[in-house]
PDB file of C-alpha atoms in Angstrom:
ATOM      1  CA  MET A   1     103.639 134.783 106.448  1.00 61.00           C
ATOM      2  CA  VAL A   2     101.212 137.557 105.525  1.00 69.00           C
ATOM      3  CA  MET A   3      97.812 136.039 104.748  1.00 81.00           C
ATOM      4  CA  ASP A   4      94.990 138.479 104.110  1.00 88.00           C
ATOM      5  CA  GLU A   5      92.260 139.216 101.585  1.00 90.00           C
ATOM      6  CA  ALA A   6      94.555 141.542  99.646  1.00 94.00           C
ATOM      7  CA  LEU A   7      96.844 138.591  98.947  1.00 95.00           C
ATOM      8  CA  LEU A   8      93.898 136.446  97.895  1.00 97.00           C
ATOM      9  CA  LYS A   9      92.711 139.171  95.545  1.00 96.00           C
ATOM     10  CA  GLN A  10      96.155 139.284  93.954  1.00 97.00           C
ATOM     11  CA  ALA A  11      96.135 135.493  93.600  1.00 97.00           C
ATOM     12  CA  LEU A  12      92.716 135.545  91.938  1.00 97.00           C
ATOM     13  CA  GLU A  13      93.828 138.271  89.540  1.00 97.00           C
ATOM     14  CA  PHE A  14      96.815 136.099  88.684  1.00 97.00           C
ATOM     15  CA  GLY A  15      94.569 133.089  88.100  1.00 97.00           C
ATOM     16  CA  LYS A  16      91.691 134.685  86.186  1.00 96.00           C
ATOM     17  CA  PRO A  17      93.334 134.704  82.723  1.00 96.00           C
ATOM     18  CA  TYR A  18      93.629 130.932  82.984  1.00 96.00           C
ATOM     19  CA  THR A  19      89.872 130.359  83.302  1.00 94.00           C
ATOM     20  CA  GLY A  20      89.699 130.552  79.521  1.00 89.00           C
ATOM     21  CA  LYS A  21      92.355 127.887  79.037  1.00 91.00           C
ATOM     22  CA  GLY A  22      90.216 124.964  80.138  1.00 92.00           C
ATOM     23  CA  GLU A  23      86.683 123.623  79.837  1.00 95.00           C
ATOM     24  CA  VAL A  24      83.973 122.709  82.326  1.00 95.00           C
ATOM     25  CA  ALA A  25      83.285 118.990  82.730  1.00 93.00           C
ATOM     26  CA  SER A  26      80.807 117.746  80.148  1.00 91.00           C
ATOM     27  CA  TYR A  27      80.879 113.954  80.535  1.00 88.00           C
ATOM     28  CA  ILE A  28      78.384 114.543  83.358  1.00 91.00           C
ATOM     29  CA  PRO A  29      75.861 116.792  81.543  1.00 93.00           C
ATOM     30  CA  GLU A  30      74.708 118.674  84.640  1.00 94.00           C
ATOM     31  CA  LEU A  31      78.277 119.819  85.370  1.00 95.00           C
ATOM     32  CA  SER A  32      78.478 121.467  81.949  1.00 94.00           C
ATOM     33  CA  LYS A  33      76.087 124.167  83.218  1.00 95.00           C
ATOM     34  CA  ALA A  34      78.825 125.709  85.422  1.00 96.00           C
ATOM     35  CA  ASP A  35      80.263 129.097  84.479  1.00 95.00           C
ATOM     36  CA  GLY A  36      83.903 128.457  83.649  1.00 95.00           C
ATOM     37  CA  ARG A  37      84.762 132.120  84.269  1.00 96.00           C
ATOM     38  CA  GLU A  38      84.049 131.870  87.979  1.00 97.00           C
ATOM     39  CA  LEU A  39      86.872 131.681  90.497  1.00 98.00           C
ATOM     40  CA  GLY A  40      86.914 131.869  94.273  1.00 98.00           C
ATOM     41  CA  ILE A  41      89.035 131.057  97.301  1.00 98.00           C
ATOM     42  CA  CYS A  42      88.638 130.757 101.066  1.00 98.00           C
ATOM     43  CA  VAL A  43      91.355 130.251 103.686  1.00 98.00           C
ATOM     44  CA  ARG A  44      90.859 129.118 107.292  1.00 97.00           C
ATOM     45  CA  THR A  45      93.829 129.211 109.643  1.00 97.00           C
ATOM     46  CA  ILE A  46      94.081 126.967 112.690  1.00 96.00           C
ATOM     47  CA  GLY A  47      93.991 130.174 114.725  1.00 95.00           C
ATOM     48  CA  GLY A  48      90.439 130.760 113.493  1.00 94.00           C
ATOM     49  CA  GLU A  49      91.060 133.559 110.987  1.00 96.00           C
ATOM     50  CA  GLU A  50      89.128 133.396 107.720  1.00 96.00           C
ATOM     51  CA  TYR A  51      89.943 135.146 104.457  1.00 97.00           C
ATOM     52  CA  ARG A  52      87.932 134.876 101.239  1.00 96.00           C
ATOM     53  CA  CYS A  53      87.657 136.376  97.798  1.00 96.00           C
ATOM     54  CA  GLY A  54      85.730 135.874  94.566  1.00 97.00           C
ATOM     55  CA  HIS A  55      83.081 133.146  94.242  1.00 97.00           C
ATOM     56  CA  TRP A  56      83.876 131.554  97.598  1.00 97.00           C
ATOM     57  CA  GLN A  57      80.155 131.046  98.415  1.00 96.00           C
ATOM     58  CA  ARG A  58      79.209 129.391  95.120  1.00 97.00           C
ATOM     59  CA  ARG A  59      77.707 125.924  95.650  1.00 98.00           C
ATOM     60  CA  PHE A  60      79.173 123.130  93.542  1.00 98.00           C
ATOM     61  CA  THR A  61      79.441 119.373  93.920  1.00 98.00           C
ATOM     62  CA  ILE A  62      82.373 117.957  95.811  1.00 98.00           C
ATOM     63  CA  GLN A  63      82.997 115.157  93.299  1.00 97.00           C
ATOM     64  CA  SER A  64      86.376 113.451  93.852  1.00 96.00           C
ATOM     65  CA  ILE A  65      87.276 115.550  96.883  1.00 98.00           C
ATOM     66  CA  SER A  66      84.817 113.243  98.652  1.00 98.00           C
ATOM     67  CA  LYS A  67      87.506 110.567  98.283  1.00 98.00           C
ATOM     68  CA  VAL A  68      89.528 112.329 100.980  1.00 98.00           C
ATOM     69  CA  ILE A  69      86.662 112.019 103.457  1.00 98.00           C
ATOM     70  CA  ASN A  70      85.875 108.470 102.360  1.00 98.00           C
ATOM     71  CA  LEU A  71      89.492 107.431 102.881  1.00 98.00           C
ATOM     72  CA  ALA A  72      89.649 109.104 106.292  1.00 98.00           C
ATOM     73  CA  MET A  73      86.402 107.499 107.452  1.00 98.00           C
ATOM     74  CA  ALA A  74      87.426 104.064 106.212  1.00 98.00           C
ATOM     75  CA  LEU A  75      90.706 104.401 108.104  1.00 98.00           C
ATOM     76  CA  GLU A  76      88.865 105.608 111.217  1.00 97.00           C
ATOM     77  CA  HIS A  77      86.348 102.777 111.275  1.00 97.00           C
ATOM     78  CA  TYR A  78      88.191  99.832 109.740  1.00 96.00           C
ATOM     79  CA  GLY A  79      91.892 100.569 110.061  1.00 97.00           C
ATOM     80  CA  PHE A  80      94.962 100.778 107.870  1.00 97.00           C
ATOM     81  CA  ASP A  81      95.191  97.104 106.920  1.00 96.00           C
ATOM     82  CA  ALA A  82      91.556  96.806 105.826  1.00 95.00           C
ATOM     83  CA  VAL A  83      91.847  99.890 103.618  1.00 96.00           C
ATOM     84  CA  PHE A  84      95.146  99.015 101.988  1.00 96.00           C
ATOM     85  CA  HIS A  85      94.072  95.452 101.410  1.00 93.00           C
ATOM     86  CA  LYS A  86      91.826  96.969  98.732  1.00 93.00           C
ATOM     87  CA  THR A  87      94.212  99.474  97.184  1.00 93.00           C
ATOM     88  CA  LYS A  88      97.890 100.320  96.888  1.00 92.00           C
ATOM     89  CA  MET A  89      99.462 103.621  97.942  1.00 90.00           C
ATOM     90  CA  GLU A  90     101.143 104.536  94.654  1.00 88.00           C
ATOM     91  CA  PRO A  91     100.556 107.301  92.078  1.00 85.00           C
ATOM     92  CA  SER A  92      98.926 105.760  89.036  1.00 70.00           C
ATOM     93  CA  GLY A  93     100.308 107.987  86.286  1.00 56.00           C
ATOM     94  CA  ALA A  94      96.974 107.511  84.516  1.00 58.00           C
ATOM     95  CA  SER A  95      93.655 109.345  84.298  1.00 52.00           C
ATOM     96  CA  PHE A  96      91.281 109.250  87.257  1.00 49.00           C
ATOM     97  CA  ASN A  97      88.876 106.813  85.565  1.00 48.00           C
ATOM     98  CA  ALA A  98      91.462 104.644  83.809  1.00 52.00           C
ATOM     99  CA  MET A  99      90.792 100.939  83.485  1.00 49.00           C
ATOM    100  CA  SER A 100      94.196 100.058  82.054  1.00 46.00           C
ATOM    101  CA  ARG A 101      95.887 100.228  85.437  1.00 53.00           C
ATOM    102  CA  ILE A 102      93.555  97.700  87.004  1.00 57.00           C
ATOM    103  CA  SER A 103      93.656  94.902  84.474  1.00 53.00           C
ATOM    104  CA  ASP A 104      94.897  91.356  84.307  1.00 51.00           C
ATOM    105  CA  ASN A 105      98.348  92.614  85.313  1.00 57.00           C
ATOM    106  CA  GLU A 106      97.255  94.427  88.465  1.00 62.00           C
ATOM    107  CA  ASP A 107      95.367  92.830  91.326  1.00 79.00           C
ATOM    108  CA  ILE A 108      94.299  96.031  93.100  1.00 87.00           C
ATOM    109  CA  PRO A 109      93.954  99.731  92.216  1.00 90.00           C
ATOM    110  CA  PHE A 110      97.003 101.969  92.549  1.00 88.00           C
ATOM    111  CA  ASN A 111      95.592 104.282  95.235  1.00 93.00           C
ATOM    112  CA  PRO A 112      92.339 105.260  96.995  1.00 95.00           C
ATOM    113  CA  LEU A 113      92.085 108.672  95.268  1.00 95.00           C
ATOM    114  CA  VAL A 114      91.412 107.394  91.748  1.00 92.00           C
ATOM    115  CA  ASN A 115      87.954 106.094  90.862  1.00 92.00           C
ATOM    116  CA  SER A 116      88.744 102.374  91.004  1.00 92.00           C
ATOM    117  CA  GLY A 117      90.406 102.635  94.409  1.00 93.00           C
ATOM    118  CA  ALA A 118      87.734 104.936  95.777  1.00 95.00           C
ATOM    119  CA  ILE A 119      84.915 102.631  94.696  1.00 96.00           C
ATOM    120  CA  ALA A 120      86.634  99.727  96.455  1.00 95.00           C
ATOM    121  CA  ILE A 121      86.985 101.842  99.610  1.00 96.00           C
ATOM    122  CA  VAL A 122      83.344 102.936  99.569  1.00 97.00           C
ATOM    123  CA  GLU A 123      82.229  99.330  99.963  1.00 96.00           C
ATOM    124  CA  LEU A 124      83.693  99.484 103.476  1.00 96.00           C
ATOM    125  CA  LEU A 125      81.419 102.446 104.207  1.00 97.00           C
ATOM    126  CA  LEU A 126      78.151 100.742 103.211  1.00 96.00           C
ATOM    127  CA  PRO A 127      77.275  99.801 106.819  1.00 96.00           C
ATOM    128  CA  LEU A 128      77.517 103.497 107.773  1.00 96.00           C
ATOM    129  CA  GLY A 129      75.048 104.574 105.083  1.00 96.00           C
ATOM    130  CA  LEU A 130      74.406 107.889 103.368  1.00 97.00           C
ATOM    131  CA  ASP A 131      72.802 109.640 106.351  1.00 97.00           C
ATOM    132  CA  HIS A 132      75.773 108.963 108.611  1.00 97.00           C
ATOM    133  CA  MET A 133      78.239 109.955 105.919  1.00 98.00           C
ATOM    134  CA  LEU A 134      76.320 113.158 105.162  1.00 98.00           C
ATOM    135  CA  SER A 135      76.393 114.078 108.850  1.00 98.00           C
ATOM    136  CA  THR A 136      80.132 113.363 108.922  1.00 98.00           C
ATOM    137  CA  VAL A 137      80.789 115.513 105.853  1.00 98.00           C
ATOM    138  CA  ARG A 138      78.800 118.386 107.360  1.00 98.00           C
ATOM    139  CA  GLY A 139      80.780 118.135 110.585  1.00 97.00           C
ATOM    140  CA  LEU A 140      84.199 117.961 108.949  1.00 98.00           C
ATOM    141  CA  CYS A 141      83.349 120.813 106.580  1.00 98.00           C
ATOM    142  CA  GLY A 142      81.612 122.940 109.223  1.00 97.00           C
ATOM    143  CA  ASP A 143      78.680 123.359 106.837  1.00 98.00           C
ATOM    144  CA  LYS A 144      75.186 122.272 107.869  1.00 97.00           C
ATOM    145  CA  TYR A 145      73.818 123.235 104.464  1.00 97.00           C
ATOM    146  CA  ILE A 146      75.616 120.482 102.569  1.00 98.00           C
ATOM    147  CA  THR A 147      72.989 118.372 100.819  1.00 98.00           C
ATOM    148  CA  LEU A 148      72.733 115.870  97.991  1.00 98.00           C
ATOM    149  CA  ASP A 149      72.452 117.769  94.710  1.00 97.00           C
ATOM    150  CA  GLU A 150      69.699 115.680  93.141  1.00 97.00           C
ATOM    151  CA  ASP A 151      70.159 117.079  89.632  1.00 97.00           C
ATOM    152  CA  VAL A 152      73.881 116.308  89.550  1.00 97.00           C
ATOM    153  CA  PHE A 153      73.323 112.913  91.161  1.00 97.00           C
ATOM    154  CA  LYS A 154      70.720 111.878  88.590  1.00 96.00           C
ATOM    155  CA  SER A 155      72.925 113.122  85.758  1.00 96.00           C
ATOM    156  CA  GLU A 156      75.968 111.312  87.129  1.00 94.00           C
ATOM    157  CA  TRP A 157      74.079 108.108  87.873  1.00 96.00           C
ATOM    158  CA  THR A 158      72.633 108.046  84.357  1.00 95.00           C
ATOM    159  CA  HIS A 159      76.117 108.456  82.870  1.00 92.00           C
ATOM    160  CA  SER A 160      77.991 106.036  85.148  1.00 91.00           C
ATOM    161  CA  ALA A 161      78.852 103.317  82.621  1.00 92.00           C
ATOM    162  CA  ARG A 162      82.591 103.814  83.093  1.00 90.00           C
ATOM    163  CA  ASN A 163      82.426 103.599  86.877  1.00 92.00           C
ATOM    164  CA  ARG A 164      80.036 100.661  86.624  1.00 94.00           C
ATOM    165  CA  SER A 165      82.590  98.852  84.473  1.00 91.00           C
ATOM    166  CA  LEU A 166      85.285  99.580  87.049  1.00 91.00           C
ATOM    167  CA  ALA A 167      83.032  98.320  89.837  1.00 93.00           C
ATOM    168  CA  TYR A 168      82.369  94.995  88.111  1.00 92.00           C
ATOM    169  CA  LEU A 169      86.065  94.627  87.357  1.00 90.00           C
ATOM    170  CA  LEU A 170      86.743  95.163  91.073  1.00 92.00           C
ATOM    171  CA  GLN A 171      84.128  92.539  91.901  1.00 92.00           C
ATOM    172  CA  SER A 172      85.785  90.070  89.525  1.00 88.00           C
ATOM    173  CA  LYS A 173      89.022  90.497  91.488  1.00 88.00           C
ATOM    174  CA  GLY A 174      87.319  90.006  94.846  1.00 90.00           C
ATOM    175  CA  LEU A 175      87.646  93.649  95.906  1.00 91.00           C
ATOM    176  CA  ILE A 176      83.885  94.169  96.090  1.00 92.00           C
ATOM    177  CA  ASP A 177      82.284  91.321  97.983  1.00 89.00           C
ATOM    178  CA  GLY A 178      78.711  92.568  98.117  1.00 84.00           C
ATOM    179  CA  ASN A 179      76.254  94.313  95.852  1.00 89.00           C
ATOM    180  CA  VAL A 180      77.928  96.365  93.119  1.00 94.00           C
ATOM    181  CA  ASP A 181      74.915  98.651  92.642  1.00 95.00           C
ATOM    182  CA  GLU A 182      74.764  99.533  96.349  1.00 96.00           C
ATOM    183  CA  THR A 183      78.466 100.388  96.397  1.00 97.00           C
ATOM    184  CA  LEU A 184      78.270 102.446  93.219  1.00 96.00           C
ATOM    185  CA  LEU A 185      75.123 104.218  94.444  1.00 97.00           C
ATOM    186  CA  LEU A 186      76.788 105.408  97.672  1.00 98.00           C
ATOM    187  CA  TYR A 187      79.951 106.365  95.783  1.00 97.00           C
ATOM    188  CA  THR A 188      77.940 108.509  93.353  1.00 97.00           C
ATOM    189  CA  GLN A 189      75.851 110.076  96.100  1.00 98.00           C
ATOM    190  CA  LEU A 190      78.968 111.097  98.020  1.00 98.00           C
ATOM    191  CA  CYS A 191      80.378 112.695  94.857  1.00 98.00           C
ATOM    192  CA  SER A 192      77.141 114.669  94.440  1.00 98.00           C
ATOM    193  CA  LEU A 193      77.182 116.559  97.756  1.00 98.00           C
ATOM    194  CA  SER A 194      77.070 120.346  97.440  1.00 98.00           C
ATOM    195  CA  VAL A 195      79.890 122.355  99.022  1.00 98.00           C
ATOM    196  CA  THR A 196      81.579 125.743  98.751  1.00 98.00           C
ATOM    197  CA  ALA A 197      85.190 126.895  98.821  1.00 98.00           C
ATOM    198  CA  GLU A 198      84.522 127.807 102.449  1.00 98.00           C
ATOM    199  CA  SER A 199      83.367 124.241 103.204  1.00 98.00           C
ATOM    200  CA  LEU A 200      86.608 122.892 101.774  1.00 98.00           C
ATOM    201  CA  SER A 201      88.714 125.375 103.725  1.00 98.00           C
ATOM    202  CA  ASN A 202      87.009 124.221 106.947  1.00 98.00           C
ATOM    203  CA  LEU A 203      87.838 120.608 106.115  1.00 98.00           C
ATOM    204  CA  GLY A 204      91.406 121.672 105.354  1.00 98.00           C
ATOM    205  CA  GLN A 205      91.595 123.473 108.686  1.00 98.00           C
ATOM    206  CA  VAL A 206      90.733 120.250 110.537  1.00 98.00           C
ATOM    207  CA  LEU A 207      93.346 118.311 108.561  1.00 98.00           C
ATOM    208  CA  ALA A 208      95.918 121.066 109.103  1.00 98.00           C
ATOM    209  CA  ASN A 209      95.288 120.818 112.839  1.00 98.00           C
ATOM    210  CA  GLY A 210      95.897 117.086 113.024  1.00 98.00           C
ATOM    211  CA  GLY A 211      92.228 116.099 113.066  1.00 98.00           C
ATOM    212  CA  VAL A 212      91.097 118.487 115.794  1.00 98.00           C
ATOM    213  CA  GLN A 213      88.502 121.182 115.090  1.00 96.00           C
ATOM    214  CA  PRO A 214      90.312 124.282 116.437  1.00 95.00           C
ATOM    215  CA  GLU A 215      87.289 126.274 117.610  1.00 93.00           C
ATOM    216  CA  THR A 216      85.718 123.450 119.640  1.00 94.00           C
ATOM    217  CA  GLY A 217      88.840 121.454 120.508  1.00 96.00           C
ATOM    218  CA  ARG A 218      86.960 118.309 119.476  1.00 96.00           C
ATOM    219  CA  ARG A 219      88.956 115.546 117.830  1.00 98.00           C
ATOM    220  CA  LEU A 220      87.239 114.497 114.593  1.00 98.00           C
ATOM    221  CA  LEU A 221      89.978 112.285 113.113  1.00 98.00           C
ATOM    222  CA  LYS A 222      92.851 110.334 114.621  1.00 98.00           C
ATOM    223  CA  GLU A 223      96.351 111.745 114.078  1.00 98.00           C
ATOM    224  CA  GLU A 224      97.501 108.660 112.197  1.00 98.00           C
ATOM    225  CA  VAL A 225      94.462 108.901 109.911  1.00 98.00           C
ATOM    226  CA  VAL A 226      95.298 112.506 109.077  1.00 98.00           C
ATOM    227  CA  ARG A 227      98.953 111.636 108.434  1.00 98.00           C
ATOM    228  CA  THR A 228      98.033 108.886 105.981  1.00 98.00           C
ATOM    229  CA  THR A 229      95.340 110.964 104.294  1.00 98.00           C
ATOM    230  CA  LEU A 230      97.594 113.988 103.792  1.00 98.00           C
ATOM    231  CA  THR A 231     100.366 111.794 102.414  1.00 97.00           C
ATOM    232  CA  MET A 232      97.999 110.272  99.855  1.00 97.00           C
ATOM    233  CA  MET A 233      96.797 113.750  98.911  1.00 97.00           C
ATOM    234  CA  LEU A 234     100.362 114.963  98.356  1.00 96.00           C
ATOM    235  CA  THR A 235     101.361 112.029  96.180  1.00 95.00           C
ATOM    236  CA  CYS A 236      98.098 111.177  94.395  1.00 95.00           C
ATOM    237  CA  GLY A 237      95.551 113.950  94.938  1.00 95.00           C
ATOM    238  CA  MET A 238      95.789 115.675  91.556  1.00 95.00           C
ATOM    239  CA  TYR A 239      95.487 112.538  89.428  1.00 91.00           C
ATOM    240  CA  ASP A 240      98.156 112.216  86.748  1.00 88.00           C
ATOM    241  CA  GLY A 241      99.113 115.831  87.389  1.00 93.00           C
ATOM    242  CA  SER A 242     100.137 115.100  90.991  1.00 94.00           C
ATOM    243  CA  GLY A 243     103.898 115.157  90.388  1.00 94.00           C
ATOM    244  CA  GLU A 244     103.992 118.512  88.623  1.00 95.00           C
ATOM    245  CA  PHE A 245     101.563 120.005  91.144  1.00 96.00           C
ATOM    246  CA  ALA A 246     103.779 118.776  93.999  1.00 96.00           C
ATOM    247  CA  VAL A 247     106.752 120.561  92.443  1.00 96.00           C
ATOM    248  CA  ARG A 248     104.913 123.800  91.630  1.00 97.00           C
ATOM    249  CA  VAL A 249     102.661 124.079  94.714  1.00 97.00           C
ATOM    250  CA  GLY A 250     103.917 121.468  97.162  1.00 97.00           C
ATOM    251  CA  LEU A 251     100.811 121.133  99.335  1.00 98.00           C
ATOM    252  CA  PRO A 252      98.665 118.065 100.096  1.00 98.00           C
ATOM    253  CA  SER A 253      95.693 118.679  97.807  1.00 98.00           C
ATOM    254  CA  LYS A 254      92.717 116.997  96.187  1.00 98.00           C
ATOM    255  CA  SER A 255      90.798 118.117  93.137  1.00 97.00           C
ATOM    256  CA  GLY A 256      87.325 117.354  91.828  1.00 97.00           C
ATOM    257  CA  VAL A 257      85.778 117.758  88.389  1.00 96.00           C
ATOM    258  CA  GLY A 258      83.168 120.068  89.922  1.00 97.00           C
ATOM    259  CA  GLY A 259      85.970 122.640  89.991  1.00 97.00           C
ATOM    260  CA  GLY A 260      87.052 122.415  93.604  1.00 98.00           C
ATOM    261  CA  ILE A 261      90.522 121.995  95.055  1.00 98.00           C
ATOM    262  CA  LEU A 262      91.165 121.282  98.728  1.00 98.00           C
ATOM    263  CA  SER A 263      94.675 122.186  99.910  1.00 98.00           C
ATOM    264  CA  VAL A 264      96.252 121.857 103.335  1.00 98.00           C
ATOM    265  CA  VAL A 265      99.199 123.676 104.866  1.00 97.00           C
ATOM    266  CA  PRO A 266      99.970 121.307 107.767  1.00 96.00           C
ATOM    267  CA  GLY A 267     100.038 123.078 111.096  1.00 96.00           C
ATOM    268  CA  GLU A 268      98.806 126.334 109.571  1.00 96.00           C
ATOM    269  CA  MET A 269      95.669 126.437 107.407  1.00 97.00           C
ATOM    270  CA  GLY A 270      93.163 124.898 105.053  1.00 98.00           C
ATOM    271  CA  ILE A 271      92.462 126.336 101.611  1.00 98.00           C
ATOM    272  CA  GLY A 272      89.400 125.821  99.419  1.00 98.00           C
ATOM    273  CA  VAL A 273      89.387 126.932  95.790  1.00 98.00           C
ATOM    274  CA  TYR A 274      86.601 126.904  93.208  1.00 98.00           C
ATOM    275  CA  GLY A 275      87.203 127.231  89.478  1.00 98.00           C
ATOM    276  CA  PRO A 276      85.168 124.906  87.224  1.00 97.00           C
ATOM    277  CA  SER A 277      87.279 125.376  84.088  1.00 97.00           C
ATOM    278  CA  LEU A 278      89.370 122.182  83.984  1.00 97.00           C
ATOM    279  CA  ASP A 279      92.528 121.013  82.276  1.00 95.00           C
ATOM    280  CA  SER A 280      92.792 117.708  80.410  1.00 92.00           C
ATOM    281  CA  LYS A 281      93.514 115.873  83.666  1.00 92.00           C
ATOM    282  CA  GLY A 282      90.325 117.071  85.382  1.00 93.00           C
ATOM    283  CA  ASN A 283      91.957 119.701  87.630  1.00 96.00           C
ATOM    284  CA  SER A 284      90.899 123.346  87.891  1.00 97.00           C
ATOM    285  CA  VAL A 285      93.219 125.315  85.601  1.00 97.00           C
ATOM    286  CA  ALA A 286      92.909 128.678  87.322  1.00 98.00           C
ATOM    287  CA  GLY A 287      92.639 127.075  90.759  1.00 98.00           C
ATOM    288  CA  GLN A 288      96.069 125.532  90.360  1.00 98.00           C
ATOM    289  CA  LYS A 289      97.517 128.904  89.330  1.00 98.00           C
ATOM    290  CA  VAL A 290      95.942 130.604  92.352  1.00 98.00           C
ATOM    291  CA  LEU A 291      97.480 128.032  94.667  1.00 98.00           C
ATOM    292  CA  GLU A 292     100.840 128.270  92.937  1.00 98.00           C
ATOM    293  CA  TYR A 293     100.830 132.064  93.381  1.00 97.00           C
ATOM    294  CA  ILE A 294     100.036 131.812  97.100  1.00 97.00           C
ATOM    295  CA  SER A 295     102.504 128.985  97.698  1.00 97.00           C
ATOM    296  CA  ARG A 296     105.358 130.820  95.982  1.00 96.00           C
ATOM    297  CA  THR A 297     104.547 134.231  97.464  1.00 95.00           C
ATOM    298  CA  GLU A 298     104.189 132.979 101.027  1.00 95.00           C
ATOM    299  CA  LYS A 299     106.689 130.101 100.738  1.00 94.00           C
ATOM    300  CA  LEU A 300     104.102 127.500 101.746  1.00 95.00           C
ATOM    301  CA  HIS A 301     105.600 124.651  99.722  1.00 96.00           C
ATOM    302  CA  ILE A 302     106.044 121.719 102.071  1.00 93.00           C
ATOM    303  CA  MET A 303     109.777 121.630 101.249  1.00 92.00           C
ATOM    304  CA  ASP A 304     110.358 125.327 101.879  1.00 89.00           C
ATOM    305  CA  ARG A 305     110.737 124.739 105.589  1.00 78.00           C
ATOM    306  CA  PHE A 306     113.530 122.249 104.935  1.00 74.00           C
ATOM    307  CA  VAL A 307     115.537 123.991 102.223  1.00 66.00           C
ATOM    308  CA  ARG A 308     115.842 127.332 103.987  1.00 61.00           C
ATOM    309  CA  HIS A 309     119.230 127.995 105.565  1.00 53.00           C
ATOM    310  CA  THR A 310     119.045 127.552 109.320  1.00 56.00           C
ATOM    311  CA  VAL A 311     122.637 128.710 109.945  1.00 56.00           C
ATOM    312  CA  PRO A 312     124.532 131.560 108.348  1.00 59.00           C
ATOM    313  CA  VAL A 313     126.004 130.781 104.958  1.00 52.00           C
ATOM    314  CA  ALA A 314     129.804 130.767 104.998  1.00 57.00           C
ATOM    315  CA  GLN A 315     131.281 133.758 103.258  1.00 58.00           C
ATOM    316  CA  ASN A 316     134.129 133.233 100.778  1.00 55.00           C
TER     317      ASN A 316
END
């Protein structure tokens, strides 16, 4: 594998034409102010090397990538059974804010990386509170400058009717036992934290290294938590585009409508991408193309290591 800034520059050049093929999120008015032409990437290897290119320092809100951290923290503090009592582990095949898949026919959400499942999971985190969660996010992302973006939070909170409907539906099914407003407030606050592509690459580095921060040697997440989290990212992390993304890129990943994508190459590196121009599923259009270019060029697809010939091919 040859990972350097020259490769990242090539990947960004490959991805740039696709910035015009999507649109920035507008259902949260504050997000519509992003420049859809921007594109950046940062890579952190478990050996400590860092490579970056483009708008890798641009601050944006983490949005649904926070669901990765929320899931990991819920698993850490409350365990596998408590988490998956509230949600299944299956791809939904529906949009991230769909209500149709948690209706009279379904007792619990399909997975913890769509809005309904994530809201149910966040109720477990209420005893920890925003301050503790913010400190945790800063530690996992290696970024002490992560803060609550008040403008995005207020905009998102004002336009949260859909999520509020999901939250009350969850309450009606016994999946939220306490105060709906408190759960929805923390969920929205965690979506409104400001990060960069570098922040995401640092988080990916920790996940790639089995939960241990490589530079300090400190364990931040249990191995079994990382295994479960990465599996959910691979199967469900790109909403109803997860299957195609798994075929084209083949890396555990999670997107957010702020334009970020977190990707992990287990045992090797974390990758953070920023590109706020989104496709119809809410995933960064150009960001996906950048990751596809790198995955194909460097053979990072999770299946590449298994389909390569390990013994000489018989000659006819």
